[in-house]
Amino acid sequence: MSGITVPRGANGQTGATLRRKPTINDVAEIAGVSFGTVSRVLNNAPDVSAATRERVLQAIKDIGYRRNRAATALVTNRSTSIGLLSDGSPRFGPVGTLMALETVARKKGYATTVISVDKPYDESVQAALDTLDDTGVGGIIVVAPLVDMASAVWNASCRVPVEMIAAGASSTPNVFTYSENQELGARLATQHLIDLGHTDIAHLAGSMDWFDGRVRKRGWEAALGDAGLPPGLCLEGDWSPRWAYETGLRLVREGKVPQAVFAASDHTALGLIRALTENGIRVPEDVSVVGFDDIEGSDYFLPPLTTVRQDFTALAHMSMEVLLGAMEGREVDRTPISPTLVVRESSTRATRHSGRDT
């Protein structure tokens, strides 16, 4: 290994040239502090002054010290990595959740190992959990949008804590769940249309193979029921703009365009709005449309889309806290986080004429 020249430290001493990998002791010597102080800085402990913390961080930067996670785990008997298990879905929700989890874990000082599984889940899920366990992770978070995948997780076994992000799913003795309250989000979207005076509110649903599709439909039904309104038209899709576009064209042909629509995703709303617009049906003047997700660019739809915003960063933070609580044997509040309704221009107050009169 080439030599490393240790710069003049805060203790005034000029360091020698290191012909080895820098250690935490080198950082302590250069910064003029104890081994324990450096350790507290590395672990973001609060009992270190700002000046000392800055001095230690500068020493780390100067000599290129990198923390040895394996050694840390051996000394503390605590893993510094977690496993992330996904079905590999390219859809907005699962991808956004997975990316946010990796970012939050890294900021908390944890490395991540990510594995995607395929059908048949009964085989691939257990194999993936075994692989993650063998790598020495301290816990595992499973992003499980599909009901079939979740069933395989519930039936699997693992020696470390397993948390599953699955909207509306229940915990079991072996697997605890956490999620955003998507049913509440669907209620907010539907109630917004009710408050605008709409009584004929349809739902272009996501796939019922997904927890997300099920809870969003349930929220739509519940809001209508609470308002004393009968369920409107409900059609199950695959979350895609293409399906929604083709469905919208069919509704126009059959004269079944509703007064308002709660779409299970922003992509679904996008396809529907195009189909309506191409046929002279105006959004929101003739049909109000509300989406779900608040994807990037939804504020630049034509018209800008009223939608339900999911906070993936907040979801990742809370999910990590729940997992770390399980790893450390402490209780953590598992109350699902709440989404937010974002009102834009695709929804407006009901008029005397609905889109079906067009």
Short mmCIF file of C-alpha atoms in Angstrom, two decimals:
data_model
loop_
_atom_site.label_atom_id
_atom_site.label_comp_id
_atom_site.label_asym_id
_atom_site.label_seq_id
_atom_site.Cartn_x
_atom_site.Cartn_y
_atom_site.Cartn_z
CA MET A 1 0.00 0.00 0.00
CA SER A 2 1.27 3.48 -0.82
CA GLY A 3 2.13 5.81 2.00
CA ILE A 4 -0.40 8.17 3.57
CA THR A 5 0.91 11.44 4.91
CA VAL A 6 -0.85 12.40 8.10
CA PRO A 7 -1.34 16.20 8.20
CA ARG A 8 -0.58 18.42 11.18
CA GLY A 9 -3.35 17.68 13.64
CA ALA A 10 -5.19 19.79 16.13
CA ASN A 11 -2.68 18.70 18.78
CA GLY A 12 0.05 20.51 16.89
CA GLN A 13 1.99 17.39 16.01
CA THR A 14 3.10 16.65 12.48
CA GLY A 15 2.09 13.12 11.61
CA ALA A 16 4.29 10.57 9.92
CA THR A 17 3.60 8.81 6.67
CA LEU A 18 1.28 5.82 7.10
CA ARG A 19 2.05 2.78 4.98
CA ARG A 20 -1.14 1.04 5.89
CA LYS A 21 -4.89 1.60 5.94
CA PRO A 22 -5.88 4.46 8.29
CA THR A 23 -7.51 3.38 11.56
CA ILE A 24 -9.78 5.00 14.10
CA ASN A 25 -6.72 5.41 16.36
CA ASP A 26 -5.02 7.49 13.65
CA VAL A 27 -8.11 9.73 13.51
CA ALA A 28 -8.01 10.14 17.30
CA GLU A 29 -4.29 11.05 17.27
CA ILE A 30 -4.66 13.61 14.49
CA ALA A 31 -7.74 15.20 16.06
CA GLY A 32 -6.21 15.18 19.53
CA VAL A 33 -9.12 13.27 21.07
CA SER A 34 -9.76 9.83 22.51
CA PHE A 35 -10.79 6.68 20.66
CA GLY A 36 -14.20 6.93 22.37
CA THR A 37 -14.77 10.48 21.13
CA VAL A 38 -14.13 9.44 17.54
CA SER A 39 -16.52 6.53 18.02
CA ARG A 40 -19.23 8.86 19.33
CA VAL A 41 -18.78 11.15 16.33
CA LEU A 42 -19.05 8.21 13.94
CA ASN A 43 -22.25 7.10 15.67
CA ASN A 44 -23.73 10.63 15.70
CA ALA A 45 -23.89 10.69 19.50
CA PRO A 46 -25.20 14.01 20.86
CA ASP A 47 -22.63 14.39 23.68
CA VAL A 48 -19.86 15.85 21.47
CA SER A 49 -19.26 19.56 21.07
CA ALA A 50 -19.58 21.09 17.62
CA ALA A 51 -15.92 22.11 17.57
CA THR A 52 -14.71 18.62 18.50
CA ARG A 53 -17.04 16.99 15.99
CA GLU A 54 -15.72 19.28 13.24
CA ARG A 55 -12.12 18.49 14.19
CA VAL A 56 -12.73 14.73 14.09
CA LEU A 57 -14.56 14.91 10.76
CA GLN A 58 -11.73 16.96 9.28
CA ALA A 59 -9.18 14.39 10.44
CA ILE A 60 -11.27 11.62 8.86
CA LYS A 61 -11.31 13.53 5.61
CA ASP A 62 -7.60 14.38 5.71
CA ILE A 63 -6.33 10.81 6.08
CA GLY A 64 -9.11 9.09 4.14
CA TYR A 65 -10.35 6.96 7.01
CA ARG A 66 -13.22 4.61 6.15
CA ARG A 67 -15.23 2.81 8.77
CA ASN A 68 -14.87 -0.96 8.83
CA ARG A 69 -18.46 -2.13 9.25
CA ALA A 70 -17.54 -5.76 9.79
CA ALA A 71 -15.15 -4.85 12.59
CA THR A 72 -17.74 -2.55 14.14
CA ALA A 73 -20.29 -5.35 14.13
CA LEU A 74 -17.83 -7.71 15.85
CA VAL A 75 -16.96 -5.18 18.56
CA THR A 76 -20.52 -4.03 19.26
CA ASN A 77 -22.25 -7.36 18.53
CA ARG A 78 -24.63 -5.33 16.40
CA SER A 79 -25.06 -5.60 12.64
CA THR A 80 -24.52 -2.46 10.61
CA SER A 81 -26.43 -3.66 7.55
CA ILE A 82 -30.04 -4.43 6.70
CA GLY A 83 -31.63 -6.41 3.90
CA LEU A 84 -34.18 -5.04 1.44
CA LEU A 85 -36.39 -7.52 -0.39
CA SER A 86 -38.53 -6.49 -3.38
CA ASP A 87 -40.56 -8.08 -6.15
CA GLY A 88 -38.70 -5.93 -8.68
CA SER A 89 -41.82 -4.04 -9.73
CA PRO A 90 -41.11 -0.98 -11.92
CA ARG A 91 -44.27 0.79 -10.69
CA PHE A 92 -43.99 4.16 -9.00
CA GLY A 93 -44.89 3.11 -5.44
CA PRO A 94 -42.55 0.13 -4.98
CA VAL A 95 -39.62 1.87 -6.69
CA GLY A 96 -40.11 5.09 -4.71
CA THR A 97 -40.29 3.14 -1.46
CA LEU A 98 -37.19 1.07 -2.20
CA MET A 99 -35.07 4.10 -3.17
CA ALA A 100 -36.16 6.03 -0.09
CA LEU A 101 -35.34 3.08 2.18
CA GLU A 102 -31.81 2.79 0.78
CA THR A 103 -31.21 6.52 1.24
CA VAL A 104 -32.53 6.63 4.79
CA ALA A 105 -30.61 3.49 5.81
CA ARG A 106 -27.36 4.96 4.47
CA LYS A 107 -27.91 8.21 6.38
CA LYS A 108 -28.47 6.22 9.55
CA GLY A 109 -25.15 4.42 9.02
CA TYR A 110 -26.47 1.14 7.66
CA ALA A 111 -25.35 -0.58 4.50
CA THR A 112 -28.07 -2.31 2.47
CA THR A 113 -28.26 -5.51 0.47
CA VAL A 114 -31.10 -5.57 -2.05
CA ILE A 115 -32.60 -8.74 -3.52
CA SER A 116 -35.51 -9.01 -5.98
CA VAL A 117 -37.64 -12.14 -6.19
CA ASP A 118 -39.78 -13.70 -8.94
CA LYS A 119 -42.63 -16.19 -9.05
CA PRO A 120 -43.11 -18.78 -7.68
CA TYR A 121 -42.81 -16.72 -4.50
CA ASP A 122 -43.07 -19.74 -2.19
CA GLU A 123 -39.61 -20.75 -3.38
CA SER A 124 -37.89 -17.45 -4.17
CA VAL A 125 -38.89 -15.59 -1.00
CA GLN A 126 -37.52 -18.19 1.41
CA ALA A 127 -34.31 -18.47 -0.62
CA ALA A 128 -33.87 -14.68 -0.62
CA LEU A 129 -34.47 -14.41 3.14
CA ASP A 130 -31.90 -17.17 3.73
CA THR A 131 -29.36 -15.36 1.55
CA LEU A 132 -29.86 -12.06 3.39
CA ASP A 133 -29.64 -13.81 6.75
CA ASP A 134 -26.38 -15.49 5.69
CA THR A 135 -24.84 -12.10 4.83
CA GLY A 136 -25.22 -11.02 8.44
CA VAL A 137 -27.96 -8.40 8.15
CA GLY A 138 -29.53 -7.31 11.42
CA GLY A 139 -33.03 -7.11 10.00
CA ILE A 140 -34.97 -7.21 6.74
CA ILE A 141 -37.57 -4.90 5.20
CA VAL A 142 -39.76 -6.46 2.53
CA VAL A 143 -41.48 -4.17 0.01
CA ALA A 144 -44.48 -6.37 -0.81
CA PRO A 145 -47.12 -4.75 -3.03
CA LEU A 146 -48.49 -8.12 -4.19
CA VAL A 147 -50.74 -10.27 -2.04
CA ASP A 148 -49.12 -13.50 -3.32
CA MET A 149 -45.66 -12.30 -2.35
CA ALA A 150 -46.84 -11.28 1.11
CA SER A 151 -48.34 -14.72 1.68
CA ALA A 152 -44.97 -16.28 0.95
CA VAL A 153 -43.29 -13.90 3.42
CA TRP A 154 -45.81 -14.78 6.12
CA ASN A 155 -45.14 -18.50 5.56
CA ALA A 156 -41.34 -18.17 5.48
CA SER A 157 -38.92 -18.39 8.39
CA CYS A 158 -36.00 -16.12 9.28
CA ARG A 159 -33.70 -15.68 12.27
CA VAL A 160 -33.68 -11.85 12.16
CA PRO A 161 -36.60 -9.38 12.46
CA VAL A 162 -38.65 -9.09 9.26
CA GLU A 163 -40.79 -6.05 8.52
CA MET A 164 -43.14 -5.93 5.57
CA ILE A 165 -44.37 -2.75 3.89
CA ALA A 166 -47.81 -3.75 2.66
CA ALA A 167 -50.77 -1.35 2.70
CA GLY A 168 -53.50 -2.50 5.06
CA ALA A 169 -51.91 -5.90 5.77
CA SER A 170 -51.90 -7.37 9.28
CA SER A 171 -48.86 -8.34 11.33
CA THR A 172 -48.18 -11.93 12.35
CA PRO A 173 -46.00 -13.37 15.13
CA ASN A 174 -43.13 -13.74 12.62
CA VAL A 175 -43.63 -10.67 10.42
CA PHE A 176 -44.70 -7.18 11.45
CA THR A 177 -46.11 -4.75 8.92
CA TYR A 178 -45.95 -1.02 8.35
CA SER A 179 -47.35 1.24 5.66
CA GLU A 180 -48.80 4.56 4.74
CA ASN A 181 -52.55 4.83 5.37
CA GLN A 182 -53.58 4.54 1.73
CA GLU A 183 -57.20 3.82 2.61
CA LEU A 184 -57.28 7.24 4.26
CA GLY A 185 -55.76 8.71 1.10
CA ALA A 186 -58.55 7.21 -1.00
CA ARG A 187 -61.11 8.56 1.46
CA LEU A 188 -59.58 12.03 1.17
CA ALA A 189 -59.75 11.89 -2.63
CA THR A 190 -63.34 10.69 -2.69
CA GLN A 191 -64.49 13.07 0.05
CA HIS A 192 -62.99 15.96 -1.91
CA LEU A 193 -65.26 15.08 -4.85
CA ILE A 194 -68.24 14.69 -2.51
CA ASP A 195 -67.54 18.10 -0.96
CA LEU A 196 -67.61 19.57 -4.47
CA GLY A 197 -71.18 18.31 -4.85
CA HIS A 198 -70.55 15.24 -6.99
CA THR A 199 -72.86 12.28 -6.42
CA ASP A 200 -71.89 10.04 -9.36
CA ILE A 201 -68.28 9.16 -8.49
CA ALA A 202 -66.64 6.28 -10.35
CA HIS A 203 -63.41 4.51 -9.48
CA LEU A 204 -60.84 3.36 -12.03
CA ALA A 205 -59.16 0.88 -9.72
CA GLY A 206 -55.74 -0.66 -9.64
CA SER A 207 -55.17 -4.40 -9.70
CA MET A 208 -56.80 -6.32 -6.85
CA ASP A 209 -53.68 -8.50 -6.82
CA TRP A 210 -52.06 -5.51 -5.07
CA PHE A 211 -52.67 -4.40 -1.50
CA ASP A 212 -52.65 -0.82 -2.80
CA GLY A 213 -55.49 -1.55 -5.23
CA ARG A 214 -57.57 -3.17 -2.51
CA VAL A 215 -57.20 -0.47 0.14
CA ARG A 216 -57.74 2.39 -2.31
CA LYS A 217 -60.96 0.78 -3.51
CA ARG A 218 -61.99 0.23 0.10
CA GLY A 219 -61.40 3.90 0.94
CA TRP A 220 -63.52 5.00 -2.05
CA GLU A 221 -66.36 2.70 -0.99
CA ALA A 222 -66.17 3.83 2.63
CA ALA A 223 -66.30 7.54 1.80
CA LEU A 224 -69.34 7.05 -0.42
CA GLY A 225 -71.02 4.93 2.23
CA ASP A 226 -70.40 7.51 4.96
CA ALA A 227 -71.99 10.16 2.70
CA GLY A 228 -75.03 7.98 2.03
CA LEU A 229 -74.14 7.64 -1.65
CA PRO A 230 -74.33 4.35 -3.56
CA PRO A 231 -71.09 2.95 -5.01
CA GLY A 232 -70.52 4.27 -8.51
CA LEU A 233 -68.99 2.47 -11.45
CA CYS A 234 -65.82 0.55 -10.53
CA LEU A 235 -63.50 -0.97 -13.13
CA GLU A 236 -60.33 -2.88 -12.24
CA GLY A 237 -57.19 -2.16 -14.25
CA ASP A 238 -53.44 -2.61 -14.24
CA TRP A 239 -52.35 0.90 -13.16
CA SER A 240 -51.26 1.83 -16.71
CA PRO A 241 -52.17 4.92 -18.78
CA ARG A 242 -52.91 2.64 -21.72
CA TRP A 243 -55.56 0.65 -19.86
CA ALA A 244 -57.13 3.85 -18.56
CA TYR A 245 -57.11 5.43 -22.03
CA GLU A 246 -58.79 2.42 -23.62
CA THR A 247 -61.29 2.24 -20.77
CA GLY A 248 -62.07 5.93 -21.13
CA LEU A 249 -62.76 5.47 -24.85
CA ARG A 250 -65.13 2.59 -24.04
CA LEU A 251 -67.01 4.68 -21.48
CA VAL A 252 -67.47 7.41 -24.08
CA ARG A 253 -68.71 4.93 -26.71
CA GLU A 254 -71.18 3.36 -24.27
CA GLY A 255 -72.41 6.69 -22.90
CA LYS A 256 -71.29 5.82 -19.37
CA VAL A 257 -68.96 8.72 -18.60
CA PRO A 258 -69.45 9.55 -14.89
CA GLN A 259 -69.68 12.96 -13.28
CA ALA A 260 -66.42 12.45 -11.37
CA VAL A 261 -63.65 9.85 -11.19
CA PHE A 262 -61.24 8.80 -8.48
CA ALA A 263 -58.36 7.15 -10.35
CA ALA A 264 -56.21 4.67 -8.40
CA SER A 265 -52.99 6.23 -9.72
CA ASP A 266 -51.83 9.36 -11.51
CA HIS A 267 -50.91 7.27 -14.55
CA THR A 268 -54.46 5.95 -14.61
CA ALA A 269 -55.78 9.51 -14.41
CA LEU A 270 -53.46 10.57 -17.24
CA GLY A 271 -54.81 7.94 -19.65
CA LEU A 272 -58.42 8.71 -18.76
CA ILE A 273 -58.03 12.46 -19.22
CA ARG A 274 -56.58 11.96 -22.70
CA ALA A 275 -59.49 9.72 -23.74
CA LEU A 276 -62.05 12.24 -22.47
CA THR A 277 -60.31 15.25 -23.99
CA GLU A 278 -60.01 13.63 -27.42
CA ASN A 279 -63.78 13.20 -27.39
CA GLY A 280 -64.62 16.77 -26.42
CA ILE A 281 -65.32 16.00 -22.76
CA ARG A 282 -63.68 18.67 -20.65
CA VAL A 283 -61.78 18.09 -17.41
CA PRO A 284 -62.83 19.43 -14.95
CA GLU A 285 -65.84 21.30 -16.45
CA ASP A 286 -67.62 18.09 -17.50
CA VAL A 287 -65.80 15.47 -15.43
CA SER A 288 -63.71 16.02 -12.30
CA VAL A 289 -60.72 13.69 -11.96
CA VAL A 290 -58.58 12.95 -8.89
CA GLY A 291 -55.50 10.73 -8.97
CA PHE A 292 -53.22 9.09 -6.41
CA ASP A 293 -49.40 9.26 -5.96
CA ASP A 294 -48.48 12.84 -6.92
CA ILE A 295 -45.88 11.60 -9.38
CA GLU A 296 -43.29 14.02 -10.68
CA GLY A 297 -44.95 16.13 -13.37
CA SER A 298 -48.54 15.64 -12.21
CA ASP A 299 -48.68 19.39 -11.60
CA TYR A 300 -47.93 19.82 -15.33
CA PHE A 301 -50.71 17.57 -16.60
CA LEU A 302 -53.34 19.36 -18.65
CA PRO A 303 -55.07 20.27 -16.43
CA PRO A 304 -52.77 20.05 -13.40
CA LEU A 305 -53.90 17.01 -11.46
CA THR A 306 -55.61 16.96 -8.09
CA THR A 307 -54.07 13.95 -6.36
CA VAL A 308 -53.03 12.25 -3.14
CA ARG A 309 -49.36 12.70 -2.23
CA GLN A 310 -47.39 9.81 -0.76
CA ASP A 311 -44.36 10.80 1.31
CA PHE A 312 -41.87 8.02 0.58
CA THR A 313 -39.12 9.65 2.63
CA ALA A 314 -41.34 9.80 5.72
CA LEU A 315 -42.46 6.21 5.08
CA ALA A 316 -38.83 5.08 4.84
CA HIS A 317 -37.84 6.94 8.04
CA MET A 318 -40.68 5.40 10.03
CA SER A 319 -40.12 1.93 8.53
CA MET A 320 -36.45 2.09 9.52
CA GLU A 321 -37.37 3.20 13.04
CA VAL A 322 -39.80 0.30 13.35
CA LEU A 323 -37.17 -2.20 12.16
CA LEU A 324 -34.42 -0.76 14.36
CA GLY A 325 -36.79 -0.92 17.30
CA ALA A 326 -37.32 -4.62 16.65
CA MET A 327 -33.58 -5.19 16.26
CA GLU A 328 -32.86 -3.38 19.54
CA GLY A 329 -35.80 -4.80 21.50
CA ARG A 330 -37.60 -1.50 22.09
CA GLU A 331 -41.16 -0.40 21.43
CA VAL A 332 -41.78 1.98 18.51
CA ASP A 333 -44.99 3.73 17.50
CA ARG A 334 -46.31 1.88 14.45
CA THR A 335 -49.14 4.26 13.59
CA PRO A 336 -49.30 4.48 9.77
CA ILE A 337 -48.32 7.84 8.35
CA SER A 338 -51.03 9.87 6.64
CA PRO A 339 -50.95 10.96 2.99
CA THR A 340 -51.94 14.44 1.87
CA LEU A 341 -54.56 15.63 -0.61
CA VAL A 342 -53.10 18.09 -3.14
CA VAL A 343 -55.86 20.12 -4.80
CA ARG A 344 -55.13 21.41 -8.30
CA GLU A 345 -57.23 22.16 -11.39
CA SER A 346 -58.56 18.75 -12.51
CA SER A 347 -61.44 18.87 -10.01
CA THR A 348 -64.14 21.49 -9.61
CA ARG A 349 -67.61 21.99 -8.16
CA ALA A 350 -70.36 19.92 -9.70
CA THR A 351 -72.59 21.64 -12.23
CA ARG A 352 -76.10 20.81 -13.35
CA HIS A 353 -74.76 18.79 -16.30
CA SER A 354 -72.46 15.80 -15.98
CA GLY A 355 -70.08 14.33 -18.54
CA ARG A 356 -72.75 11.76 -19.47
CA ASP A 357 -74.88 14.55 -20.91
CA THR A 358 -72.14 15.55 -23.34
#
